[in-house]
PDB file of C-alpha atoms in Angstrom:
ATOM      1  CA  UNK A   1      21.240   4.221   0.319  1.00 92.00           C
ATOM      2  CA  UNK A   2      23.007   1.648  -1.804  1.00 94.00           C
ATOM      3  CA  UNK A   3      19.854   0.980  -3.883  1.00 90.00           C
ATOM      4  CA  UNK A   4      19.213   4.629  -4.626  1.00 92.00           C
ATOM      5  CA  UNK A   5      22.929   5.116  -5.433  1.00 93.00           C
ATOM      6  CA  UNK A   6      22.856   2.205  -7.833  1.00 93.00           C
ATOM      7  CA  UNK A   7      19.590   3.411  -9.349  1.00 92.00           C
ATOM      8  CA  UNK A   8      20.926   6.887  -9.902  1.00 91.00           C
ATOM      9  CA  UNK A   9      24.380   5.973 -11.249  1.00 93.00           C
ATOM     10  CA  UNK A  10      24.169   2.735 -13.142  1.00 94.00           C
ATOM     11  CA  UNK A  11      23.409   3.545 -16.862  1.00 94.00           C
ATOM     12  CA  UNK A  12      21.016   0.708 -17.518  1.00 94.00           C
ATOM     13  CA  UNK A  13      18.941   1.554 -14.333  1.00 93.00           C
ATOM     14  CA  UNK A  14      19.074   5.212 -15.210  1.00 93.00           C
ATOM     15  CA  UNK A  15      17.661   4.410 -18.643  1.00 93.00           C
ATOM     16  CA  UNK A  16      14.952   2.200 -17.105  1.00 91.00           C
ATOM     17  CA  UNK A  17      13.831   4.804 -14.527  1.00 90.00           C
ATOM     18  CA  UNK A  18      14.333   7.629 -17.017  1.00 91.00           C
ATOM     19  CA  UNK A  19      16.787   9.204 -14.588  1.00 92.00           C
ATOM     20  CA  UNK A  20      13.881   9.936 -12.212  1.00 92.00           C
ATOM     21  CA  UNK A  21      16.114  10.156  -9.100  1.00 91.00           C
ATOM     22  CA  UNK A  22      17.893  13.230 -10.537  1.00 92.00           C
ATOM     23  CA  UNK A  23      14.576  15.129 -10.909  1.00 92.00           C
ATOM     24  CA  UNK A  24      14.273  18.253  -8.701  1.00 93.00           C
ATOM     25  CA  UNK A  25      10.790  16.914  -7.767  1.00 88.00           C
ATOM     26  CA  UNK A  26      12.343  13.967  -5.887  1.00 88.00           C
ATOM     27  CA  UNK A  27      13.594  14.076  -2.351  1.00 87.00           C
ATOM     28  CA  UNK A  28      15.191  10.946  -0.999  1.00 89.00           C
ATOM     29  CA  UNK A  29      15.255  10.167   2.772  1.00 88.00           C
ATOM     30  CA  UNK A  30      17.135   7.139   3.999  1.00 90.00           C
ATOM     31  CA  UNK A  31      15.497   6.563   7.350  1.00 89.00           C
ATOM     32  CA  UNK A  32      12.988   4.501   9.217  1.00 87.00           C
ATOM     33  CA  UNK A  33       9.595   5.168   7.668  1.00 86.00           C
ATOM     34  CA  UNK A  34       7.717   5.439  10.953  1.00 88.00           C
ATOM     35  CA  UNK A  35      10.249   7.925  12.315  1.00 91.00           C
ATOM     36  CA  UNK A  36      10.028  10.009   9.139  1.00 91.00           C
ATOM     37  CA  UNK A  37       6.262  10.169   9.362  1.00 92.00           C
ATOM     38  CA  UNK A  38       6.351  10.999  13.055  1.00 92.00           C
ATOM     39  CA  UNK A  39       8.797  13.850  12.524  1.00 93.00           C
ATOM     40  CA  UNK A  40       7.383  15.654   9.526  1.00 92.00           C
ATOM     41  CA  UNK A  41       4.618  18.289   9.279  1.00 92.00           C
ATOM     42  CA  UNK A  42       4.382  18.036   5.534  1.00 92.00           C
ATOM     43  CA  UNK A  43       0.989  17.159   3.967  1.00 93.00           C
ATOM     44  CA  UNK A  44       0.781  15.027   0.861  1.00 91.00           C
ATOM     45  CA  UNK A  45      -1.870  14.527  -1.809  1.00 89.00           C
ATOM     46  CA  UNK A  46      -0.710  10.984  -2.408  1.00 89.00           C
ATOM     47  CA  UNK A  47       1.196   8.537  -0.262  1.00 93.00           C
ATOM     48  CA  UNK A  48       2.446   5.342  -1.956  1.00 93.00           C
ATOM     49  CA  UNK A  49       3.639   2.620   0.479  1.00 94.00           C
ATOM     50  CA  UNK A  50       5.673  -0.068  -1.223  1.00 92.00           C
ATOM     51  CA  UNK A  51       7.266  -1.942   1.616  1.00 91.00           C
ATOM     52  CA  UNK A  52       8.604  -5.435   1.446  1.00 92.00           C
ATOM     53  CA  UNK A  53       6.014  -8.122   2.313  1.00 93.00           C
ATOM     54  CA  UNK A  54       5.367  -8.538   6.053  1.00 93.00           C
ATOM     55  CA  UNK A  55       7.487 -11.704   6.204  1.00 91.00           C
ATOM     56  CA  UNK A  56       8.792 -11.060   9.746  1.00 89.00           C
ATOM     57  CA  UNK A  57       7.583  -9.321  12.939  1.00 85.00           C
ATOM     58  CA  UNK A  58       9.589  -6.144  12.309  1.00 85.00           C
ATOM     59  CA  UNK A  59       8.133  -5.521   8.815  1.00 88.00           C
ATOM     60  CA  UNK A  60       4.692  -6.623  10.083  1.00 89.00           C
ATOM     61  CA  UNK A  61       4.725  -3.619  12.474  1.00 87.00           C
ATOM     62  CA  UNK A  62       4.843  -1.248   9.519  1.00 91.00           C
ATOM     63  CA  UNK A  63       1.574  -2.658   8.356  1.00 95.00           C
ATOM     64  CA  UNK A  64      -0.077  -1.714  11.649  1.00 96.00           C
ATOM     65  CA  UNK A  65      -3.009   0.541  12.557  1.00 95.00           C
ATOM     66  CA  UNK A  66      -0.520   2.868  14.283  1.00 94.00           C
ATOM     67  CA  UNK A  67       1.597   3.365  11.227  1.00 95.00           C
ATOM     68  CA  UNK A  68      -1.344   3.929   8.874  1.00 95.00           C
ATOM     69  CA  UNK A  69      -2.803   6.294  11.413  1.00 93.00           C
ATOM     70  CA  UNK A  70       0.379   8.412  11.197  1.00 93.00           C
ATOM     71  CA  UNK A  71       0.183   8.396   7.432  1.00 94.00           C
ATOM     72  CA  UNK A  72      -3.384   9.598   7.354  1.00 92.00           C
ATOM     73  CA  UNK A  73      -2.431  12.570   9.576  1.00 91.00           C
ATOM     74  CA  UNK A  74       0.047  13.484   6.716  1.00 92.00           C
ATOM     75  CA  UNK A  75      -2.661  13.361   4.005  1.00 90.00           C
ATOM     76  CA  UNK A  76      -3.988  16.665   2.533  1.00 87.00           C
ATOM     77  CA  UNK A  77      -7.710  17.290   2.681  1.00 82.00           C
ATOM     78  CA  UNK A  78      -8.431  15.348  -0.464  1.00 81.00           C
ATOM     79  CA  UNK A  79      -5.459  13.004  -0.280  1.00 86.00           C
ATOM     80  CA  UNK A  80      -5.271   9.322  -0.603  1.00 89.00           C
ATOM     81  CA  UNK A  81      -2.756   6.580   0.075  1.00 93.00           C
ATOM     82  CA  UNK A  82      -2.191   3.184  -1.416  1.00 95.00           C
ATOM     83  CA  UNK A  83      -0.176   0.287  -0.105  1.00 97.00           C
ATOM     84  CA  UNK A  84       0.978  -3.007  -1.620  1.00 96.00           C
ATOM     85  CA  UNK A  85      -0.678  -5.729   0.441  1.00 97.00           C
ATOM     86  CA  UNK A  86       0.798  -9.116  -0.653  1.00 96.00           C
ATOM     87  CA  UNK A  87      -1.265 -11.554  -2.701  1.00 96.00           C
ATOM     88  CA  UNK A  88      -4.896 -12.075  -2.011  1.00 97.00           C
ATOM     89  CA  UNK A  89      -4.489 -15.455  -3.783  1.00 96.00           C
ATOM     90  CA  UNK A  90      -1.341 -16.863  -2.164  1.00 95.00           C
ATOM     91  CA  UNK A  91      -1.737 -15.211   1.312  1.00 96.00           C
ATOM     92  CA  UNK A  92      -5.514 -14.466   1.334  1.00 97.00           C
ATOM     93  CA  UNK A  93      -5.956 -13.951   5.148  1.00 97.00           C
ATOM     94  CA  UNK A  94      -2.908 -11.746   5.275  1.00 97.00           C
ATOM     95  CA  UNK A  95      -4.273  -9.565   2.475  1.00 98.00           C
ATOM     96  CA  UNK A  96      -7.676  -9.130   4.224  1.00 98.00           C
ATOM     97  CA  UNK A  97      -5.861  -8.424   7.478  1.00 98.00           C
ATOM     98  CA  UNK A  98      -4.199  -5.450   5.855  1.00 98.00           C
ATOM     99  CA  UNK A  99      -7.630  -4.326   4.567  1.00 98.00           C
ATOM    100  CA  UNK A 100      -9.104  -4.674   8.085  1.00 97.00           C
ATOM    101  CA  UNK A 101      -6.062  -2.729   9.508  1.00 97.00           C
ATOM    102  CA  UNK A 102      -6.716   0.204   7.193  1.00 96.00           C
ATOM    103  CA  UNK A 103     -10.406   0.052   8.036  1.00 95.00           C
ATOM    104  CA  UNK A 104      -9.448   0.717  11.684  1.00 93.00           C
ATOM    105  CA  UNK A 105      -7.857   4.051  10.789  1.00 92.00           C
ATOM    106  CA  UNK A 106      -9.635   7.235  11.726  1.00 84.00           C
ATOM    107  CA  UNK A 107      -9.240  10.835  10.583  1.00 72.00           C
ATOM    108  CA  UNK A 108      -8.232  12.771  13.691  1.00 72.00           C
ATOM    109  CA  UNK A 109      -8.048  16.191  11.969  1.00 68.00           C
ATOM    110  CA  UNK A 110     -10.538  18.887  12.829  1.00 65.00           C
ATOM    111  CA  UNK A 111     -12.298  18.345   9.496  1.00 66.00           C
ATOM    112  CA  UNK A 112     -13.000  14.703  10.243  1.00 70.00           C
ATOM    113  CA  UNK A 113     -13.001  13.684   6.523  1.00 71.00           C
ATOM    114  CA  UNK A 114     -14.805  10.570   5.424  1.00 75.00           C
ATOM    115  CA  UNK A 115     -12.303   7.772   5.083  1.00 85.00           C
ATOM    116  CA  UNK A 116     -12.954   4.949   2.627  1.00 90.00           C
ATOM    117  CA  UNK A 117     -10.952   1.860   2.135  1.00 94.00           C
ATOM    118  CA  UNK A 118     -10.792   0.275  -1.377  1.00 94.00           C
ATOM    119  CA  UNK A 119      -9.157  -3.164  -1.719  1.00 97.00           C
ATOM    120  CA  UNK A 120      -8.059  -3.973  -5.242  1.00 96.00           C
ATOM    121  CA  UNK A 121      -5.845  -6.368  -7.173  1.00 96.00           C
ATOM    122  CA  UNK A 122      -4.021  -6.867 -10.386  1.00 94.00           C
ATOM    123  CA  UNK A 123      -2.099  -9.674 -12.070  1.00 92.00           C
ATOM    124  CA  UNK A 124       1.584  -8.542 -12.136  1.00 88.00           C
ATOM    125  CA  UNK A 125       3.641 -10.767 -14.557  1.00 86.00           C
ATOM    126  CA  UNK A 126       6.589 -11.051 -12.228  1.00 86.00           C
ATOM    127  CA  UNK A 127       4.526 -11.727  -9.014  1.00 87.00           C
ATOM    128  CA  UNK A 128       1.242 -13.239 -10.073  1.00 91.00           C
ATOM    129  CA  UNK A 129      -2.080 -12.030  -8.576  1.00 94.00           C
ATOM    130  CA  UNK A 130      -1.117  -9.140  -6.321  1.00 96.00           C
ATOM    131  CA  UNK A 131      -3.199  -7.022  -3.884  1.00 97.00           C
ATOM    132  CA  UNK A 132      -3.224  -3.372  -3.031  1.00 97.00           C
ATOM    133  CA  UNK A 133      -5.355  -1.300  -0.718  1.00 97.00           C
ATOM    134  CA  UNK A 134      -6.246   2.323  -1.257  1.00 94.00           C
ATOM    135  CA  UNK A 135      -7.498   4.683   1.402  1.00 94.00           C
ATOM    136  CA  UNK A 136      -9.066   7.993   0.425  1.00 89.00           C
ATOM    137  CA  UNK A 137     -10.175  10.834   2.653  1.00 81.00           C
ATOM    138  CA  UNK A 138     -12.763  12.065   0.152  1.00 72.00           C
ATOM    139  CA  UNK A 139     -14.727   8.766   0.127  1.00 65.00           C
ATOM    140  CA  UNK A 140     -14.762   8.006  -3.518  1.00 64.00           C
ATOM    141  CA  UNK A 141     -13.234   5.101  -5.477  1.00 65.00           C
ATOM    142  CA  UNK A 142     -11.369   6.217  -8.600  1.00 67.00           C
ATOM    143  CA  UNK A 143     -13.177   5.360 -11.796  1.00 64.00           C
ATOM    144  CA  UNK A 144     -10.698   6.744 -14.232  1.00 64.00           C
ATOM    145  CA  UNK A 145      -7.181   8.140 -14.630  1.00 62.00           C
ATOM    146  CA  UNK A 146      -6.203  11.467 -15.892  1.00 62.00           C
ATOM    147  CA  UNK A 147      -5.487  11.311 -19.635  1.00 61.00           C
ATOM    148  CA  UNK A 148      -2.130  12.941 -19.323  1.00 66.00           C
ATOM    149  CA  UNK A 149      -0.635   9.858 -17.583  1.00 69.00           C
ATOM    150  CA  UNK A 150       1.050   7.705 -20.090  1.00 74.00           C
ATOM    151  CA  UNK A 151       0.379   4.048 -19.117  1.00 74.00           C
ATOM    152  CA  UNK A 152       1.181   0.998 -21.218  1.00 76.00           C
ATOM    153  CA  UNK A 153      -1.362  -1.431 -19.722  1.00 77.00           C
ATOM    154  CA  UNK A 154      -3.983   0.211 -17.530  1.00 76.00           C
ATOM    155  CA  UNK A 155      -6.802   2.306 -19.145  1.00 77.00           C
ATOM    156  CA  UNK A 156     -10.146   3.475 -17.898  1.00 80.00           C
ATOM    157  CA  UNK A 157     -12.320   0.459 -18.885  1.00 84.00           C
ATOM    158  CA  UNK A 158     -10.191  -1.825 -16.740  1.00 84.00           C
ATOM    159  CA  UNK A 159     -10.420   0.203 -13.497  1.00 85.00           C
ATOM    160  CA  UNK A 160     -13.831  -1.080 -12.187  1.00 87.00           C
ATOM    161  CA  UNK A 161     -12.627  -4.700 -12.524  1.00 90.00           C
ATOM    162  CA  UNK A 162      -9.632  -4.052 -10.236  1.00 92.00           C
ATOM    163  CA  UNK A 163     -12.059  -3.822  -7.287  1.00 94.00           C
ATOM    164  CA  UNK A 164     -13.870  -7.084  -7.942  1.00 95.00           C
ATOM    165  CA  UNK A 165     -12.544 -10.240  -6.299  1.00 97.00           C
ATOM    166  CA  UNK A 166     -13.254 -13.794  -7.461  1.00 95.00           C
ATOM    167  CA  UNK A 167     -14.421 -16.463  -5.033  1.00 96.00           C
ATOM    168  CA  UNK A 168     -10.871 -17.682  -4.385  1.00 95.00           C
ATOM    169  CA  UNK A 169      -9.731 -14.235  -3.282  1.00 97.00           C
ATOM    170  CA  UNK A 170     -12.920 -12.901  -1.696  1.00 97.00           C
ATOM    171  CA  UNK A 171     -13.024 -11.402   1.756  1.00 97.00           C
ATOM    172  CA  UNK A 172     -12.369 -13.669   4.731  1.00 98.00           C
ATOM    173  CA  UNK A 173     -12.393 -12.835   8.448  1.00 97.00           C
ATOM    174  CA  UNK A 174      -9.101 -11.545   9.678  1.00 97.00           C
ATOM    175  CA  UNK A 175      -7.938  -9.423  12.568  1.00 97.00           C
ATOM    176  CA  UNK A 176      -6.383  -6.064  12.113  1.00 97.00           C
ATOM    177  CA  UNK A 177      -2.672  -5.852  12.579  1.00 97.00           C
ATOM    178  CA  UNK A 178      -1.397  -3.835  15.597  1.00 95.00           C
ATOM    179  CA  UNK A 179       2.145  -2.927  16.719  1.00 92.00           C
ATOM    180  CA  UNK A 180       1.720  -4.865  19.952  1.00 90.00           C
ATOM    181  CA  UNK A 181      -0.332  -7.646  18.443  1.00 88.00           C
ATOM    182  CA  UNK A 182       1.338  -8.327  15.038  1.00 89.00           C
ATOM    183  CA  UNK A 183      -0.970 -11.056  13.826  1.00 94.00           C
ATOM    184  CA  UNK A 184      -0.264 -10.273  10.233  1.00 96.00           C
ATOM    185  CA  UNK A 185       3.063 -12.079  10.088  1.00 94.00           C
ATOM    186  CA  UNK A 186       1.311 -15.295  11.244  1.00 94.00           C
ATOM    187  CA  UNK A 187      -1.291 -14.989   8.519  1.00 96.00           C
ATOM    188  CA  UNK A 188       1.355 -14.276   5.943  1.00 95.00           C
ATOM    189  CA  UNK A 189       3.610 -17.125   6.995  1.00 94.00           C
ATOM    190  CA  UNK A 190       0.755 -19.688   6.986  1.00 94.00           C
ATOM    191  CA  UNK A 191      -0.620 -18.538   3.690  1.00 93.00           C
ATOM    192  CA  UNK A 192       2.654 -18.619   1.774  1.00 90.00           C
ATOM    193  CA  UNK A 193       3.693 -21.999   3.316  1.00 90.00           C
ATOM    194  CA  UNK A 194       0.654 -23.635   1.852  1.00 87.00           C
ATOM    195  CA  UNK A 195       1.930 -22.772  -1.695  1.00 76.00           C
ATOM    196  CA  UNK A 196       5.579 -23.754  -1.135  1.00 67.00           C
TER     197      UNK A 196
END
């Protein structure tokens, strides 16, 4: 609550976020993410998961098959979700564990939509090489953005390259992360310790 209060009341932050938190399109819920997803019947076209890195067992559990399975139940028929997934360069095995975790998710709706998992990465100036994972129910990887989205960096010719990984970040064997077997934290801790 403190962060959203600061972001909605501090003038410099209001300017940076263009007063987005005051929009009538924004609903803010200050509660445990897993509880929120368990207790809502709403369906969403897009779910963006931007949790802190899985740097402890508690956070690691939010990167679990169980949590992502709950999220998929909340996706609309053609919906998709994306999660930040730490760095495929600095914590390679942790990154690919998150990919494997999402690959374990199944659509349990009556329609049984095709689920596809799309790992991608981007160099973020304040973080370095950073990884994300997209899950779509319609099975297609995006090839372009809608023109009406005003972006400063990303444009259509760059999109296919986001899904290509160099040898130093390419896929490695990793176990999926589960609530009762949170292997992700171990992968994460080991990966980042090598670069400290």
